[in-house]
Amino acid sequence: MYPLRRNRRLRTTPALRALVRETHLNTTDFIVPLFVVEGSGIKEEIPSMPNYYRFSLDLIRKEVKELWSLGLKSVLLFVKVPDKLKDNAGTEALNAEGLMQRAIKEVRNAVPEMVVMTDVALDPYSSYGHDGIVENGIVVNDATNSILAEMAVSHATAGASIVAPSDMMDGRILDIREALEDEGFVDTAIMSYSAKYASSFYGPFRDALDSAPGFGDKKTYQMDPSNRFEAIKETLMDIDEGADIVMIKPGIAYLDIVREIRNEVDVPVAVYQVSGEYAMIKAAAEKGWLDHEAVMQEQLLAIKRAGANMIASYFAKDMARILGA
Ligand code: PBG
């Protein structure tokens, strides 16, 4: 008699399908990226990221309270720095009263239990729009690391729970870890962007922060999209240097890397579904070519199925609303 196994049996009703479902999204899977600007009463939409906003500090307060009430318990902070405060060394990044440092305190204050993550990189502060100090047209590694380490300490001092270096300099995790230990921040975790590709999907984010590189590109520090073994090497090195969580970025185009790294390491794995991934779904949905909600869910599920333990996503709020409904 054939077939003995009919796979369709377990797909016959919604309840049966739910019973055998292997992957579930939860609100606690998500990290919400937040863009902060100076000023007050500001909630401005980012043109290339429909329905995503930059907030001034007073409105960030309201926003994080809303996130918390939706079950979203971690945020990743980015700041848009005024041009007049930018220089080659990213000096403003170390200002104890800088926008990032004030944002950390504001979020902490608004929702004390929130996991507050911060972007550690020079690009929003750099007059060249690069993630490091530029000398003779080159982004120099070791001098950049010293500033990143100071920056991480400054964020920890302001109250960050997790610092997230997104720069891809060599050895920066060790420098940051040592600096945090030296200053007594033994419980400040590091989420390393360990396999961050030189991707063309970051365009809308650079619009959001006005942080596009002023010359050249980021290919001397971010990874070549062609490479797989290198992602594992980068990630294992970051764990050796003291990373608590590792990240792969972008998401959908790199799910093979996510699976390999999940199989390889024993720390939590994060995936960043980046701005370009968000923009593509928004644009296609606006044209009526794709079903926004269905495609959003399918892509987030795919990222989790591939091995992500947490997902930084601009869809977090939309998804939390669906999950809570
Ligand atoms: C900056 C940084 C970038 C992103 C996160 N941190 C941009 C870049 O490397 O140029 C991209 C996030 C996104 O596209 O959503 N170091």
Short mmCIF file of C-alpha atoms and ligand atoms in Angstrom, two decimals:
data_model
loop_
_atom_site.label_atom_id
_atom_site.label_comp_id
_atom_site.label_asym_id
_atom_site.label_seq_id
_atom_site.Cartn_x
_atom_site.Cartn_y
_atom_site.Cartn_z
CA MET A 1 0.00 0.00 0.00
CA TYR A 2 1.36 3.41 -0.92
CA PRO A 3 1.86 5.93 0.56
CA LEU A 4 2.17 4.89 4.20
CA ARG A 5 3.08 8.43 5.11
CA ARG A 6 0.85 11.20 3.92
CA ASN A 7 2.41 14.47 5.04
CA ARG A 8 -0.76 16.39 4.27
CA ARG A 9 -2.55 14.71 7.21
CA LEU A 10 -0.95 17.17 9.64
CA ARG A 11 -1.88 20.17 7.51
CA THR A 12 -5.61 19.63 7.32
CA THR A 13 -6.84 22.19 9.89
CA PRO A 14 -5.51 25.40 11.47
CA ALA A 15 -5.46 23.72 14.89
CA LEU A 16 -3.41 20.79 13.62
CA ARG A 17 -1.03 23.09 11.83
CA ALA A 18 -0.59 25.06 15.03
CA LEU A 19 0.09 21.86 16.94
CA VAL A 20 2.98 20.83 14.70
CA ARG A 21 4.39 24.31 14.09
CA GLU A 22 8.14 24.39 14.78
CA THR A 23 8.84 28.10 14.94
CA HIS A 24 6.92 30.78 16.84
CA LEU A 25 7.56 34.48 17.04
CA ASN A 26 7.23 36.17 20.43
CA THR A 27 7.37 39.81 21.40
CA THR A 28 10.43 39.00 23.52
CA ASP A 29 12.34 38.04 20.36
CA PHE A 30 12.57 41.64 19.27
CA ILE A 31 15.02 44.49 19.66
CA VAL A 32 13.54 47.83 18.62
CA PRO A 33 15.94 50.24 16.90
CA LEU A 34 15.23 53.85 17.92
CA PHE A 35 16.50 56.98 16.17
CA VAL A 36 16.97 59.98 18.43
CA VAL A 37 17.33 63.66 17.46
CA GLU A 38 17.92 66.90 19.37
CA GLY A 39 14.98 69.18 20.03
CA SER A 40 11.55 68.73 21.50
CA GLY A 41 8.19 67.64 20.19
CA ILE A 42 9.86 66.04 17.17
CA LYS A 43 8.52 62.90 15.55
CA GLU A 44 9.68 63.03 11.94
CA GLU A 45 9.14 60.28 9.42
CA ILE A 46 12.23 58.97 7.61
CA PRO A 47 11.44 59.33 3.89
CA SER A 48 12.98 56.02 2.83
CA MET A 49 11.48 54.21 5.85
CA PRO A 50 7.71 54.86 5.75
CA ASN A 51 6.03 54.79 9.17
CA TYR A 52 9.42 54.89 10.95
CA TYR A 53 10.45 58.00 12.84
CA ARG A 54 13.18 60.01 14.48
CA PHE A 55 12.15 61.12 17.96
CA SER A 56 13.30 63.92 20.22
CA LEU A 57 13.99 62.92 23.83
CA ASP A 58 10.62 64.00 25.22
CA LEU A 59 8.80 61.81 22.70
CA ILE A 60 11.20 58.89 23.18
CA ARG A 61 9.81 58.68 26.69
CA LYS A 62 6.32 58.14 25.40
CA GLU A 63 7.50 55.74 22.74
CA VAL A 64 9.38 53.39 25.08
CA LYS A 65 6.44 53.27 27.45
CA GLU A 66 4.28 52.20 24.55
CA LEU A 67 6.85 49.61 23.46
CA TRP A 68 6.94 48.19 26.96
CA SER A 69 3.16 47.95 27.09
CA LEU A 70 3.26 45.98 23.83
CA GLY A 71 5.67 43.49 25.42
CA LEU A 72 8.77 44.85 23.65
CA LYS A 73 11.52 44.82 26.24
CA SER A 74 14.66 45.93 24.49
CA VAL A 75 15.67 48.94 22.44
CA LEU A 76 18.77 49.75 20.42
CA LEU A 77 19.59 53.45 20.40
CA PHE A 78 21.03 55.46 17.51
CA VAL A 79 21.52 59.20 17.44
CA LYS A 80 21.46 61.77 14.65
CA VAL A 81 24.23 64.22 15.43
CA PRO A 82 24.14 67.83 14.17
CA ASP A 83 26.83 68.52 11.52
CA LYS A 84 28.50 71.18 13.65
CA LEU A 85 29.35 68.56 16.29
CA LYS A 86 30.98 66.14 13.85
CA ASP A 87 34.74 65.77 13.53
CA ASN A 88 37.22 63.15 12.39
CA ALA A 89 37.78 61.68 15.86
CA GLY A 90 34.08 61.59 16.78
CA THR A 91 34.83 63.70 19.88
CA GLU A 92 31.15 64.29 20.58
CA ALA A 93 30.66 60.53 21.09
CA LEU A 94 32.45 60.86 24.44
CA ASN A 95 30.45 63.83 25.71
CA ALA A 96 28.87 62.74 28.99
CA GLU A 97 26.01 65.12 28.22
CA GLY A 98 25.79 64.10 24.55
CA LEU A 99 22.53 63.09 22.91
CA MET A 100 23.21 59.35 23.27
CA GLN A 101 24.10 59.64 26.93
CA ARG A 102 20.95 61.70 27.62
CA ALA A 103 18.86 59.25 25.59
CA ILE A 104 20.10 56.31 27.65
CA LYS A 105 19.15 58.10 30.87
CA GLU A 106 15.77 59.10 29.46
CA VAL A 107 14.86 55.55 28.48
CA ARG A 108 16.16 54.17 31.79
CA ASN A 109 14.10 56.72 33.59
CA ALA A 110 10.93 56.13 31.57
CA VAL A 111 11.05 52.32 31.81
CA PRO A 112 13.67 51.16 34.31
CA GLU A 113 13.28 47.48 33.38
CA MET A 114 13.93 48.02 29.67
CA VAL A 115 17.07 46.45 28.17
CA VAL A 116 18.91 49.47 26.79
CA MET A 117 21.31 48.70 23.97
CA THR A 118 23.48 51.34 22.31
CA ASP A 119 25.19 51.56 18.95
CA VAL A 120 28.92 51.95 19.40
CA ALA A 121 30.47 53.30 16.19
CA LEU A 122 31.83 56.62 15.03
CA ASP A 123 29.87 57.10 11.82
CA PRO A 124 27.08 59.36 13.13
CA TYR A 125 29.75 61.52 14.79
CA SER A 126 32.31 61.44 11.98
CA SER A 127 32.74 64.34 9.58
CA TYR A 128 33.71 61.67 7.01
CA GLY A 129 30.73 59.41 7.78
CA HIS A 130 33.08 56.50 8.46
CA ASP A 131 33.07 54.13 11.41
CA GLY A 132 36.60 55.06 12.39
CA ILE A 133 39.22 57.78 12.40
CA VAL A 134 40.47 58.66 8.91
CA GLU A 135 44.16 59.24 8.24
CA ASN A 136 45.39 59.81 4.68
CA GLY A 137 42.15 58.44 3.29
CA ILE A 138 42.35 55.25 5.36
CA VAL A 139 40.13 54.24 8.27
CA VAL A 140 42.70 53.39 10.92
CA ASN A 141 42.03 50.46 13.21
CA ASP A 142 43.79 50.74 16.56
CA ALA A 143 43.29 54.44 17.23
CA THR A 144 39.59 53.91 16.48
CA ASN A 145 39.41 51.07 19.01
CA SER A 146 40.61 53.32 21.83
CA ILE A 147 37.75 55.73 21.17
CA LEU A 148 35.21 52.91 20.85
CA ALA A 149 36.32 51.56 24.22
CA GLU A 150 35.88 55.01 25.81
CA MET A 151 32.53 55.35 24.10
CA ALA A 152 31.36 52.01 25.51
CA VAL A 153 32.39 53.09 29.01
CA SER A 154 30.55 56.38 28.53
CA HIS A 155 27.37 54.50 27.53
CA ALA A 156 27.71 52.12 30.46
CA THR A 157 28.18 55.08 32.79
CA ALA A 158 24.95 56.61 31.48
CA GLY A 159 23.16 53.32 32.17
CA ALA A 160 23.33 51.15 29.04
CA SER A 161 22.72 47.45 29.69
CA ILE A 162 24.34 46.27 26.46
CA VAL A 163 26.80 48.04 24.18
CA ALA A 164 26.65 47.05 20.52
CA PRO A 165 29.79 47.81 18.50
CA SER A 166 28.79 47.98 14.82
CA ASP A 167 32.09 49.19 13.37
CA MET A 168 33.95 45.97 12.38
CA MET A 169 37.40 47.15 13.51
CA ASP A 170 39.73 44.28 14.48
CA GLY A 171 40.22 43.71 18.18
CA ARG A 172 37.61 46.19 19.34
CA ILE A 173 35.68 43.66 21.42
CA LEU A 174 38.74 42.94 23.56
CA ASP A 175 39.50 46.65 23.98
CA ILE A 176 35.89 47.36 24.95
CA ARG A 177 35.73 44.38 27.32
CA GLU A 178 38.94 45.40 29.07
CA ALA A 179 37.85 49.01 29.38
CA LEU A 180 34.49 47.99 30.87
CA GLU A 181 36.16 45.63 33.35
CA ASP A 182 38.73 48.28 34.31
CA GLU A 183 35.94 50.74 35.06
CA GLY A 184 33.95 48.22 37.08
CA PHE A 185 31.20 47.63 34.54
CA VAL A 186 31.41 43.88 34.94
CA ASP A 187 27.73 43.34 34.08
CA THR A 188 27.59 45.44 30.95
CA ALA A 189 27.13 42.99 28.10
CA ILE A 190 28.56 43.31 24.61
CA MET A 191 26.46 42.48 21.58
CA SER A 192 28.98 42.38 18.77
CA TYR A 193 28.04 42.97 15.16
CA SER A 194 30.40 40.12 14.44
CA ALA A 195 29.44 39.23 10.87
CA LYS A 196 28.47 42.56 9.39
CA TYR A 197 28.57 42.66 5.63
CA ALA A 198 29.40 45.63 3.40
CA SER A 199 25.80 45.60 2.23
CA SER A 200 23.79 47.84 -0.05
CA PHE A 201 20.78 47.32 2.21
CA TYR A 202 21.88 50.03 4.68
CA GLY A 203 20.90 52.97 2.46
CA PRO A 204 17.72 54.08 4.25
CA PHE A 205 19.46 53.92 7.66
CA ARG A 206 22.16 56.27 6.40
CA ASP A 207 19.39 58.66 5.31
CA ALA A 208 17.86 58.39 8.77
CA LEU A 209 21.08 59.40 10.52
CA ASP A 210 22.69 61.42 7.75
CA SER A 211 25.67 59.08 8.12
CA ALA A 212 26.57 58.03 4.57
CA PRO A 213 30.33 57.83 3.99
CA GLY A 214 31.65 61.10 2.56
CA PHE A 215 34.20 59.28 0.40
CA GLY A 216 34.68 55.69 -0.68
CA ASP A 217 32.76 52.86 0.91
CA LYS A 218 33.02 50.60 3.96
CA LYS A 219 34.56 47.60 2.23
CA THR A 220 37.89 47.85 4.07
CA TYR A 221 36.18 47.04 7.34
CA GLN A 222 32.76 45.47 6.68
CA MET A 223 32.74 41.97 5.18
CA ASP A 224 32.60 40.94 1.54
CA PRO A 225 29.12 39.48 0.84
CA SER A 226 30.82 36.60 -0.99
CA ASN A 227 32.36 35.17 2.18
CA ARG A 228 31.11 32.43 4.46
CA PHE A 229 34.12 31.06 6.37
CA GLU A 230 35.14 34.58 7.22
CA ALA A 231 31.84 35.12 9.03
CA ILE A 232 32.57 32.18 11.28
CA LYS A 233 36.14 33.34 11.89
CA GLU A 234 35.00 36.88 12.77
CA THR A 235 32.32 35.55 15.10
CA LEU A 236 34.52 33.06 16.95
CA MET A 237 37.17 35.76 17.42
CA ASP A 238 34.62 38.15 18.90
CA ILE A 239 33.44 35.49 21.33
CA ASP A 240 37.06 34.84 22.36
CA GLU A 241 37.48 38.56 22.92
CA GLY A 242 34.47 38.69 25.23
CA ALA A 243 31.29 39.18 23.17
CA ASP A 244 28.18 37.97 25.01
CA ILE A 245 25.87 38.05 21.99
CA VAL A 246 26.93 37.89 18.35
CA MET A 247 25.08 39.35 15.40
CA ILE A 248 24.69 38.71 11.71
CA LYS A 249 23.62 41.58 9.50
CA PRO A 250 21.69 41.95 7.19
CA GLY A 251 19.06 39.23 7.63
CA ILE A 252 17.20 37.69 4.73
CA ALA A 253 20.08 37.63 2.26
CA TYR A 254 22.37 35.98 4.85
CA LEU A 255 20.28 33.20 6.39
CA ASP A 256 22.84 30.56 5.39
CA ILE A 257 25.34 32.41 7.58
CA VAL A 258 22.83 32.62 10.43
CA ARG A 259 22.32 28.85 10.40
CA GLU A 260 26.03 28.11 10.25
CA ILE A 261 26.84 30.44 13.09
CA ARG A 262 23.94 29.16 15.21
CA ASN A 263 25.33 25.63 14.74
CA GLU A 264 28.86 26.73 15.57
CA VAL A 265 28.62 28.89 18.71
CA ASP A 266 27.27 28.61 22.25
CA VAL A 267 26.21 32.23 22.78
CA PRO A 268 22.92 33.89 21.76
CA VAL A 269 22.74 34.87 18.09
CA ALA A 270 21.08 38.09 16.96
CA VAL A 271 20.08 39.07 13.45
CA TYR A 272 19.55 42.62 12.25
CA GLN A 273 16.79 42.89 9.66
CA VAL A 274 18.12 46.13 8.23
CA SER A 275 16.60 49.30 6.84
CA GLY A 276 16.73 48.21 3.18
CA GLU A 277 14.84 45.04 3.99
CA TYR A 278 12.18 47.14 5.67
CA ALA A 279 12.03 49.62 2.80
CA MET A 280 11.58 46.91 0.17
CA ILE A 281 8.55 45.44 1.88
CA LYS A 282 7.05 48.89 2.50
CA ALA A 283 7.54 49.96 -1.12
CA ALA A 284 6.10 46.79 -2.61
CA ALA A 285 3.14 46.92 -0.22
CA GLU A 286 2.48 50.57 -1.06
CA LYS A 287 2.21 49.60 -4.70
CA GLY A 288 -0.18 46.84 -3.79
CA TRP A 289 2.25 44.23 -5.08
CA LEU A 290 2.79 42.37 -1.79
CA ASP A 291 0.70 41.75 1.31
CA HIS A 292 2.57 43.77 3.96
CA GLU A 293 1.53 41.79 7.00
CA ALA A 294 1.99 38.37 5.45
CA VAL A 295 5.40 39.11 3.94
CA MET A 296 6.62 40.79 7.12
CA GLN A 297 5.66 37.74 9.19
CA GLU A 298 7.13 35.30 6.72
CA GLN A 299 10.49 37.08 6.67
CA LEU A 300 10.69 37.39 10.46
CA LEU A 301 9.77 33.73 10.84
CA ALA A 302 12.43 32.77 8.30
CA ILE A 303 15.05 34.69 10.27
CA LYS A 304 14.06 32.91 13.47
CA ARG A 305 13.85 29.50 11.77
CA ALA A 306 17.36 30.04 10.41
CA GLY A 307 18.60 30.27 13.99
CA ALA A 308 18.19 33.81 15.29
CA ASN A 309 17.54 34.00 19.03
CA MET A 310 16.68 37.67 18.74
CA ILE A 311 15.89 40.02 15.88
CA ALA A 312 16.52 43.73 15.60
CA SER A 313 13.70 44.88 13.36
CA TYR A 314 11.86 48.03 12.34
CA PHE A 315 8.75 45.83 12.19
CA ALA A 316 8.91 44.98 15.91
CA LYS A 317 5.97 47.18 16.82
CA ASP A 318 3.78 46.00 13.94
CA MET A 319 4.60 42.42 14.82
CA ALA A 320 3.97 42.93 18.55
CA ARG A 321 0.53 44.32 17.75
CA ILE A 322 -0.30 41.20 15.76
CA LEU A 323 1.09 38.88 18.44
CA GLY A 324 -0.83 40.67 21.17
CA ALA A 325 -4.10 40.69 19.26
C1 PBG B 1 26.58 52.11 11.74
C2 PBG B 1 25.44 51.20 11.51
C3 PBG B 1 24.81 50.97 10.28
C4 PBG B 1 23.70 50.18 10.55
C5 PBG B 1 23.70 49.92 11.93
N1 PBG B 1 24.78 50.56 12.50
C6 PBG B 1 25.11 51.49 8.93
C7 PBG B 1 26.42 51.26 8.32
O1 PBG B 1 27.22 50.43 8.74
O2 PBG B 1 26.70 51.99 7.36
C8 PBG B 1 22.71 49.74 9.51
C9 PBG B 1 21.33 49.44 10.00
C10 PBG B 1 20.28 49.43 8.96
O3 PBG B 1 20.51 49.56 7.74
O4 PBG B 1 19.13 49.27 9.36
N2 PBG B 1 27.78 51.60 12.14
#
